[in-house]
mmCIF file of C-alpha atoms in Angstrom:
data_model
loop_
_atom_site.group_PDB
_atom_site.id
_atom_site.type_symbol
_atom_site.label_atom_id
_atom_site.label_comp_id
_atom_site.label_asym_id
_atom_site.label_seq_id
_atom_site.Cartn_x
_atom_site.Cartn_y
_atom_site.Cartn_z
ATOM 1 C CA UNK B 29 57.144 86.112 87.378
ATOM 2 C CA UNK B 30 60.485 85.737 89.486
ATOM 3 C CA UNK B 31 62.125 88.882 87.518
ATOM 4 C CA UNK B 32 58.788 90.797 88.658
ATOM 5 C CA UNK B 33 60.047 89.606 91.756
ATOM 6 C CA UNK B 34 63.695 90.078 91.755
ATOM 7 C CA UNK B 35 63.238 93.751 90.796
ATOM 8 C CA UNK B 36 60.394 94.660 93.382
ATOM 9 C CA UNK B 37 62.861 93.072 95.670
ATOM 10 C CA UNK B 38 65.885 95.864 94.738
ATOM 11 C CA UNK B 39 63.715 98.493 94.647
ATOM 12 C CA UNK B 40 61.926 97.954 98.118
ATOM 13 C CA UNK B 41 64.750 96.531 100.529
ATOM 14 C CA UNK B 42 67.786 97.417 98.236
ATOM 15 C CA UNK B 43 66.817 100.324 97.035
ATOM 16 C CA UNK B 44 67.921 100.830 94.042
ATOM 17 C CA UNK B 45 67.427 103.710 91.827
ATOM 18 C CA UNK B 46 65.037 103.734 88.991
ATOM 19 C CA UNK B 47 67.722 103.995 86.178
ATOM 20 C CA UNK B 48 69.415 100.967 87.839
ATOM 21 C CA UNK B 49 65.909 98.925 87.926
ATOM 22 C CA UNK B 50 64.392 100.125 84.395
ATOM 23 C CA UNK B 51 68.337 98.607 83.567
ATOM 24 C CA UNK B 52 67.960 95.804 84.947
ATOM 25 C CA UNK B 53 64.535 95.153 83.704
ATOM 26 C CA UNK B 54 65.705 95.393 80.412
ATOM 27 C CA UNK B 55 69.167 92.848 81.042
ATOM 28 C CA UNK B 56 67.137 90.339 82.469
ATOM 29 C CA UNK B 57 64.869 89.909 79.867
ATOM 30 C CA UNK B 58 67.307 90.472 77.225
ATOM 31 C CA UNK B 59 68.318 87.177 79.152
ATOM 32 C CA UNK B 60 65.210 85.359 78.965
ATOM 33 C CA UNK B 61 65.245 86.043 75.335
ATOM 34 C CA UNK B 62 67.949 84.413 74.668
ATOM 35 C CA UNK B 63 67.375 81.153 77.156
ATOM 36 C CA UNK B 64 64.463 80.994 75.116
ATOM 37 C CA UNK B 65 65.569 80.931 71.878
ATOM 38 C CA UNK B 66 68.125 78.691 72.570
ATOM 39 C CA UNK B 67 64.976 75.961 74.027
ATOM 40 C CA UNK B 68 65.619 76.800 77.496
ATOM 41 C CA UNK B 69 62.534 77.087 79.565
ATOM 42 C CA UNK B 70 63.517 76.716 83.223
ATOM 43 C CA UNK B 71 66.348 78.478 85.013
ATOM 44 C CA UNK B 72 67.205 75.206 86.460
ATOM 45 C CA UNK B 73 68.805 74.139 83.337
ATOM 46 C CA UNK B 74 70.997 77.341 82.865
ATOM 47 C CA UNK B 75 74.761 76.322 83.399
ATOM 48 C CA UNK B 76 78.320 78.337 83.660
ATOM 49 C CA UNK B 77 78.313 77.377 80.010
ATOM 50 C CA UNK B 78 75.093 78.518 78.994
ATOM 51 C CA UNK B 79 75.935 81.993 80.290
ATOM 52 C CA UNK B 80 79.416 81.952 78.441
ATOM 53 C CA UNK B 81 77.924 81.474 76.052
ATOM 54 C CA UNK B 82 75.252 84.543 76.230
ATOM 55 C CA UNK B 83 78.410 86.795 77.068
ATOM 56 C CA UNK B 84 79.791 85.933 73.973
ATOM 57 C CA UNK B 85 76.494 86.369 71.925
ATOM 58 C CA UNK B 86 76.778 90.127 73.568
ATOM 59 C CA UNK B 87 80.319 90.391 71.859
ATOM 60 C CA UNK B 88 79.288 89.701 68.780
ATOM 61 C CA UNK B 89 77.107 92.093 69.480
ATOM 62 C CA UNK B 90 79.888 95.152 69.602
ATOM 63 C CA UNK B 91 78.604 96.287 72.867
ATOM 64 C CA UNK B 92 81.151 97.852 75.110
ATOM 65 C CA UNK B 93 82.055 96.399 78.266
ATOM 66 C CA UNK B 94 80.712 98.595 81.376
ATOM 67 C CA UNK B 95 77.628 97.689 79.298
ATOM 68 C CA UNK B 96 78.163 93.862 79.297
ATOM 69 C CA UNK B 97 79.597 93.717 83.111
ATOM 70 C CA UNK B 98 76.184 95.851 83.738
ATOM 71 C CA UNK B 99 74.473 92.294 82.272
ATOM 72 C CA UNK B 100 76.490 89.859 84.242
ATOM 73 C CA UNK B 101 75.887 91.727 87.548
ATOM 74 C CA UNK B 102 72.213 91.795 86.950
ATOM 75 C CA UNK B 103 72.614 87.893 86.012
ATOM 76 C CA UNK B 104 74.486 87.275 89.088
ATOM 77 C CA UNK B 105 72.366 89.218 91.572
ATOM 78 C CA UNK B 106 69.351 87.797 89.807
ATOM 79 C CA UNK B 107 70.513 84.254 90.477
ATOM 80 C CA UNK B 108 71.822 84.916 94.053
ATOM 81 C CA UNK B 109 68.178 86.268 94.514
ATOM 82 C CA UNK B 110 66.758 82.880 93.140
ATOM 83 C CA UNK B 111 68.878 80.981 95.576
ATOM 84 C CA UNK B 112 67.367 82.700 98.611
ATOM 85 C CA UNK B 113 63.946 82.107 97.377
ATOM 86 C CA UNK B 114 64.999 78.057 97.034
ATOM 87 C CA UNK B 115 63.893 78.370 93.618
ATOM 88 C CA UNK B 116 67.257 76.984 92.752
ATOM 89 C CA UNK B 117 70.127 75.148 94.668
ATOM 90 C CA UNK B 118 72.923 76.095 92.981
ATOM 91 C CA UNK B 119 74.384 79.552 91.890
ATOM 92 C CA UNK B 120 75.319 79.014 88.111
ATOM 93 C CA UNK B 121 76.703 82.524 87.677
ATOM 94 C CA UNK B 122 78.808 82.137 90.701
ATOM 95 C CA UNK B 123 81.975 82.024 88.736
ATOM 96 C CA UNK B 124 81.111 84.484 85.710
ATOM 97 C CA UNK B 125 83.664 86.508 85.183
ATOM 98 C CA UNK B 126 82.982 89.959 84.339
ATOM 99 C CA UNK B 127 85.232 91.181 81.180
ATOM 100 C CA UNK B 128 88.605 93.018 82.399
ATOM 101 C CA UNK B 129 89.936 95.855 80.855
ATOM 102 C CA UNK B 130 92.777 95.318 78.270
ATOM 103 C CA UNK B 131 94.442 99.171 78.319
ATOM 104 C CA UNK B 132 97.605 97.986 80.707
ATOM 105 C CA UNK B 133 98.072 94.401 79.088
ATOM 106 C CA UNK B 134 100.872 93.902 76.474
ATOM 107 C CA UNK B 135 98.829 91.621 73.967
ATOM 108 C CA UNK B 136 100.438 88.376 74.356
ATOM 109 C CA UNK B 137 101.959 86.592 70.949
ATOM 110 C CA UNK B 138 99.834 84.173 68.705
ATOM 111 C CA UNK B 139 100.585 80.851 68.351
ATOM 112 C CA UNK B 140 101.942 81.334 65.143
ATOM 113 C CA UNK B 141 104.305 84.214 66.305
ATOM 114 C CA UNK B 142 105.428 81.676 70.132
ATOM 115 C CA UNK B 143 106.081 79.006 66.961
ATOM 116 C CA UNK B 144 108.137 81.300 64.558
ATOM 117 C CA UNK B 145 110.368 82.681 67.720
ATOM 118 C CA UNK B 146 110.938 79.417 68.768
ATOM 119 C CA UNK B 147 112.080 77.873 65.850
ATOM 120 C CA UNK B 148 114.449 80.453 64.956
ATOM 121 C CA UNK B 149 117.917 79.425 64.356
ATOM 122 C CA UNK B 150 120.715 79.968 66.199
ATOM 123 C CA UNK B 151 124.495 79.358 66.682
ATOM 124 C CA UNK B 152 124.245 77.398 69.537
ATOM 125 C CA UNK B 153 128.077 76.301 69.403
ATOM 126 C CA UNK B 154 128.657 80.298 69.727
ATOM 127 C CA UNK B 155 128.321 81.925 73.006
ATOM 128 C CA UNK B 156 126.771 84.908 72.621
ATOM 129 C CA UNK B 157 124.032 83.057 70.365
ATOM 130 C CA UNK B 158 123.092 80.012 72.660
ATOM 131 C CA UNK B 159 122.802 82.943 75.334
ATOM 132 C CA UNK B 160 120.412 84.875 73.423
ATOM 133 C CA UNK B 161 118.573 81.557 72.714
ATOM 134 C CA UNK B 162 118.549 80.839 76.231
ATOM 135 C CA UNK B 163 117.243 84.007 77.987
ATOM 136 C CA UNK B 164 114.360 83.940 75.133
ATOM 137 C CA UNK B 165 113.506 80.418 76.300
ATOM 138 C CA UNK B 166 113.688 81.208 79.752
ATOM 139 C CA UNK B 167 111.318 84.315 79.385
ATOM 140 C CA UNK B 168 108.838 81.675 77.490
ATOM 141 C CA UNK B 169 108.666 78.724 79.617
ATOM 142 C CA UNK B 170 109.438 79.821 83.161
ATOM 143 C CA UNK B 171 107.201 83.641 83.313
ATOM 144 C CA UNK B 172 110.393 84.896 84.387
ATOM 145 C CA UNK B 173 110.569 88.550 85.142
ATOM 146 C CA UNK B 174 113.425 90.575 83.715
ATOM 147 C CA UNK B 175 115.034 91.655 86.706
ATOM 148 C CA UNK B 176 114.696 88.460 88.050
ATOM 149 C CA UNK B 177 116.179 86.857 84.922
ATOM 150 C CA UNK B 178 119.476 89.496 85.588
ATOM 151 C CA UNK B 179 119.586 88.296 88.918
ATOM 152 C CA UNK B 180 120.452 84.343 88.108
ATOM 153 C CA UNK B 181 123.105 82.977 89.236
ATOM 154 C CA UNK B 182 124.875 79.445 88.455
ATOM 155 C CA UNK B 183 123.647 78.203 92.388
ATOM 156 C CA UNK B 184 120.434 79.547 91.534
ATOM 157 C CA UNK B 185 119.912 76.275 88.519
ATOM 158 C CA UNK B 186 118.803 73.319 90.083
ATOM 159 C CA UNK B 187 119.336 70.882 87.086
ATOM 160 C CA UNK B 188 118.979 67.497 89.341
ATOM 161 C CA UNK B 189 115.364 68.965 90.836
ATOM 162 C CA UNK B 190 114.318 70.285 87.474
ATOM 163 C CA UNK B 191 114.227 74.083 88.997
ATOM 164 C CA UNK B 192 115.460 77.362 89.387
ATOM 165 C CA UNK B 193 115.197 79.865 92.093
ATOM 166 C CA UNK B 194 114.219 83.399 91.365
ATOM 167 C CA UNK B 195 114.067 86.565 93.752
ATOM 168 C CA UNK B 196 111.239 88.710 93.037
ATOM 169 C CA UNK B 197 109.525 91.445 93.952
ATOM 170 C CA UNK B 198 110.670 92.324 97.966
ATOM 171 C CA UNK B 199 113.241 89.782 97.982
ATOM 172 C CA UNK B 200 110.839 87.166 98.099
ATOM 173 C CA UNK B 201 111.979 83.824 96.803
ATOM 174 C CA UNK B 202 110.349 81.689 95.211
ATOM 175 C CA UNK B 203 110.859 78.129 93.275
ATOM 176 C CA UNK B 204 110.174 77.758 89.390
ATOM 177 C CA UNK B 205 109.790 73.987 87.607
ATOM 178 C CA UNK B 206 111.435 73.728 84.350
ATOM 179 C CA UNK B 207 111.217 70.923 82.075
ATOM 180 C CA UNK B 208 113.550 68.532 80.915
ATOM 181 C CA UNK B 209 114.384 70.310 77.492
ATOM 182 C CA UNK B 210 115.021 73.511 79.604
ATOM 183 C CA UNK B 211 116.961 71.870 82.207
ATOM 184 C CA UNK B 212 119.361 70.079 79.249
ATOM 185 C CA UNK B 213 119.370 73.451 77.582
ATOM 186 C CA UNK B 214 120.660 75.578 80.802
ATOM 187 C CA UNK B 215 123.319 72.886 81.049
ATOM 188 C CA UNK B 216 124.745 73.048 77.416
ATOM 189 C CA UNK B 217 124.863 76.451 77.818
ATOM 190 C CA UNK B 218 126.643 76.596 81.206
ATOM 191 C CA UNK B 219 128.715 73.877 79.895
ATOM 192 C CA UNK B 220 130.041 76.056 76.556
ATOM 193 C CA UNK B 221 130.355 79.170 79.208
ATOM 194 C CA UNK B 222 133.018 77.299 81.293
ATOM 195 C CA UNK B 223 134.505 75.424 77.657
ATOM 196 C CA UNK B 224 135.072 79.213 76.146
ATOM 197 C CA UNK B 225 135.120 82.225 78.984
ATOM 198 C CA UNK B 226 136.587 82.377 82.257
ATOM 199 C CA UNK B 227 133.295 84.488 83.205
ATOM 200 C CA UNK B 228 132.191 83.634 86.547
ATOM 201 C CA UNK B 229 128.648 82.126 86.541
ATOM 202 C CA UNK B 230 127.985 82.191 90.940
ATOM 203 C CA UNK B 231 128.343 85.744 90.088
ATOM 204 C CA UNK B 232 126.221 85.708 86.943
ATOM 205 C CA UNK B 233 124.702 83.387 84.929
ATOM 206 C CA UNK B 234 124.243 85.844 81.762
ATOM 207 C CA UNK B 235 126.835 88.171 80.480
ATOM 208 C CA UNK B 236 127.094 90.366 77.467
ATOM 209 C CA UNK B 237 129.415 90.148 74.658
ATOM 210 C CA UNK B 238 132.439 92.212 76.397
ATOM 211 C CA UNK B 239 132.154 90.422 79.581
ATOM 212 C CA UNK B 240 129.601 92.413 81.813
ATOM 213 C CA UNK B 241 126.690 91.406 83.204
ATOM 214 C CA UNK B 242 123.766 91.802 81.524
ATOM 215 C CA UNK B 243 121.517 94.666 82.518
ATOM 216 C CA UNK B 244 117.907 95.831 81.774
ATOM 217 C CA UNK B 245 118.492 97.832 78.729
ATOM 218 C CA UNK B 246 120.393 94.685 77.072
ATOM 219 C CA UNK B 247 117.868 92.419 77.793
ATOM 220 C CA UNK B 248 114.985 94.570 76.242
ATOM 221 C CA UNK B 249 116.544 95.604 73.327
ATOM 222 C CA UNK B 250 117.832 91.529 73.001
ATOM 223 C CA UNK B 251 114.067 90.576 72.887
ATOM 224 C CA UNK B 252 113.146 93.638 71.210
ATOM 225 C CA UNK B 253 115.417 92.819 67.873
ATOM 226 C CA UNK B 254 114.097 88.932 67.837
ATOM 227 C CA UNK B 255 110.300 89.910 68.341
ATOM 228 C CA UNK B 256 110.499 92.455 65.430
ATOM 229 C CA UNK B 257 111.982 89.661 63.245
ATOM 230 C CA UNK B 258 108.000 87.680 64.367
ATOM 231 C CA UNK B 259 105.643 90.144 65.299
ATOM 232 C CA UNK B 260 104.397 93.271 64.407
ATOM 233 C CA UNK B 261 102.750 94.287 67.484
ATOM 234 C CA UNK B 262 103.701 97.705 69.358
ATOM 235 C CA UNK B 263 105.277 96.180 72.561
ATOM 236 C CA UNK B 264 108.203 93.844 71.683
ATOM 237 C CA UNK B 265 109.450 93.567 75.519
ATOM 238 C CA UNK B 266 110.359 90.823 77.695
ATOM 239 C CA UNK B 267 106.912 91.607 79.532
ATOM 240 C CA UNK B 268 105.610 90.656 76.385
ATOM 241 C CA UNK B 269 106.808 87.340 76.999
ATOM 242 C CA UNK B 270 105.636 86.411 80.402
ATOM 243 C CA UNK B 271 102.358 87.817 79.533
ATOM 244 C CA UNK B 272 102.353 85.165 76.663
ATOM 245 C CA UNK B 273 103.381 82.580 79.665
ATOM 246 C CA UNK B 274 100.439 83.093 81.804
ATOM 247 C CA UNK B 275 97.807 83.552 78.913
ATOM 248 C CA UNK B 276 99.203 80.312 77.618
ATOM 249 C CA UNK B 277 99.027 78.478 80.332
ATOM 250 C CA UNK B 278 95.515 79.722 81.612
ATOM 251 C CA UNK B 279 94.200 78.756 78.310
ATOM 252 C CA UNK B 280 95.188 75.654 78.553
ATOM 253 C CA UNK B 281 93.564 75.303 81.766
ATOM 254 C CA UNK B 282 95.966 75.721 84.499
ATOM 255 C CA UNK B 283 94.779 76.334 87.926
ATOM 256 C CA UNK B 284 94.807 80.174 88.342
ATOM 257 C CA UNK B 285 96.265 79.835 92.136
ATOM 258 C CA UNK B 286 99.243 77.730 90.764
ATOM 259 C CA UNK B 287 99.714 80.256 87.976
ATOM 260 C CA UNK B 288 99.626 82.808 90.433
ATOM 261 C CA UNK B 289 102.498 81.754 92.315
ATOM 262 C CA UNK B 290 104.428 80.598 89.245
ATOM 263 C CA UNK B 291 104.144 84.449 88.312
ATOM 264 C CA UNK B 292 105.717 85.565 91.945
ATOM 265 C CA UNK B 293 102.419 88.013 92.370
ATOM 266 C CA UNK B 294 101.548 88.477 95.561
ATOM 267 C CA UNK B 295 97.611 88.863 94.864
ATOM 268 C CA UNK B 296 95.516 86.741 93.336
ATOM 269 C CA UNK B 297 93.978 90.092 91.099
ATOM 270 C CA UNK B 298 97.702 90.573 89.606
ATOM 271 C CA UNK B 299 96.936 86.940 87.883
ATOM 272 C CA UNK B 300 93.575 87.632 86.924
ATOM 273 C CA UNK B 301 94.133 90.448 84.603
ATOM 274 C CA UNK B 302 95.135 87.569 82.021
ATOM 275 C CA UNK B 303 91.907 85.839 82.174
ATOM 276 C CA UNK B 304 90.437 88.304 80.012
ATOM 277 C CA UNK B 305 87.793 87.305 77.573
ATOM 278 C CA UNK B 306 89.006 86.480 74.322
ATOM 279 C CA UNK B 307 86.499 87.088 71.585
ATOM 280 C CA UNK B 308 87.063 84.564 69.115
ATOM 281 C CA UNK B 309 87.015 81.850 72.269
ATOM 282 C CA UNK B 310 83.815 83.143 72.995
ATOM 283 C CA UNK B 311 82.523 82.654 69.611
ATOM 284 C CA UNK B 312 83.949 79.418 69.676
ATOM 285 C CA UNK B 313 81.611 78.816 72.683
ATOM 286 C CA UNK B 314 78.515 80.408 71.697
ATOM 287 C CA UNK B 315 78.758 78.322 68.594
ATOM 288 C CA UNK B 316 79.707 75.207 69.446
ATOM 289 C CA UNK B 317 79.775 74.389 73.404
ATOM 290 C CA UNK B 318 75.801 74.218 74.162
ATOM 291 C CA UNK B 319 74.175 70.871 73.297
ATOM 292 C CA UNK B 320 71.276 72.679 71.305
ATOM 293 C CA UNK B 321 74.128 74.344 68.927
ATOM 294 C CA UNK B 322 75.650 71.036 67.919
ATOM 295 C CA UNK B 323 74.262 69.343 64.593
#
């Protein structure tokens, strides 16, 4: 049997200790349990999906995750093993993400709470309320950080190329696309700025109501007071926001790389901490996404 295999092969030239093997003796054919009850007979046939769809089966089973990322490493090392014995040509756990650790993520917004926000009303013929709507905007569709939200300037809007220019982290700049609903709404507001105030916007694009540019502690508790009118979560922050950017758009399926640079991080593993599972999704798979589940 190729597990017999797999696990005479990690205890002979890998050496792995006996907890670790009696461990992953048990994972594997946890695995094989499952295959099989699913009417999968032949490793051949196991995909990327098939094996979301086991991780998700694990959820439901309230096991913590060092346990479950103690699965998937057996599953991948188990399937690397089969690929050096030709047994199959492909890895299909190649890409299995083990489950990340939530404690230093803001929990992004719902739907429900990105659709309330947004169709808050405002004053948008008064200044200080089209900038509020603005900033909140911004903070939604670009990722913006705050600092880098602070540090806009009037030659920093691009409206003709659809972008804005942002200096992040280590004065590094970098290029943001906006759409063409953001791009019209930067432009009303710049255009009520110059109608109204004789504020300065190559200095500043935001300002606060007496006339000074805005600063960190104004922009949090901005977003803080319009967040508690939506949400009920702990963390009402502007970080709270961008996080809600990238989840977004990785759920949708955006290309991690290009969400990575959208973000301004300068390694890939600063992006990757918002791929974490979501447990419902999962469900969603284990339920519906394998052939053999569909009625």
């Amino acid at each position: 049997m190729l597990v017999d295999r797999f696990l005479i092969y990690i205890r002979d030239e890998k050496r792995y200790s006996k907890h670790t093997l009696h461990a992953y003796d048990f994972d594997l054919n946890q695995f094989i349990e499952f295959l099989e009850s699913k009417g999968i007979l032949d490793f051949h046939e196991v995909n990327l999906v098939i094996l979301r769809s086991y991780i998700a089966f694990l959820n439901q089973q309230n096991l913590k995750a060092v346990t479950i990322n103690r699965k998937i490493s057996a599953i991948k090392k188990f399937f690397s093993f089969l690929v050096e014995l030709k047994e199959i040509s492909l890895n299909p756990a190649k890409d299995l993400k083990f489950l990340k650790p939530l404690k230093n993520i803001d929990p992004p917004l719902s739907e429900s709470e990105v659709k309330k926000i947004l169709e808050m009303e405002f004053d948008l013929e008064e200044v200080n309320q089209r900038r509020d709507y603005l900033i909140i905007q911004m903070f939604f569709f670009t990722g913006i950080r705050r600092a880098e939200l602070i540090g806009l300037t009037s030659s920093d809007i691009l409206l003709g190329e659809k972008m804005i220019r942002v200096r992040g982290k280590g004065s590094k700049t970098r290029m943001i696309p906006i759409s063409s609903y953001l791009a019209d709404q930067v432009e009303q507001y710049m255009n009520l700025m110059q109608d109204k105030t004789r504020l300065n916007l190559r200095e500043s694009l935001f300002y606060t109501h007496k006339g000074n540019k805005i600063y960190p502690k104004f922009v949090h508790n901005l977003i803080n007071s319009y967040l508690s009118i939506v949400s009920t979560k702990r963390k009402k922050s502007p970080h709270v926001l961008r996080h809600t950017f990238a989840t977004q758009l990785l759920k949708k399926g955006a290309d991690i790389n290009s969400v990575k640079e959208l973000m301004g991080h300068s390694a890939i593993s600063s992006t990757e901490k918002y791929t974490h599972y979501n447990i419902e999704e999962l469900k969603k798979v284990y339920n519906h996404s394998h052939p053999r589940e569909k009625k």
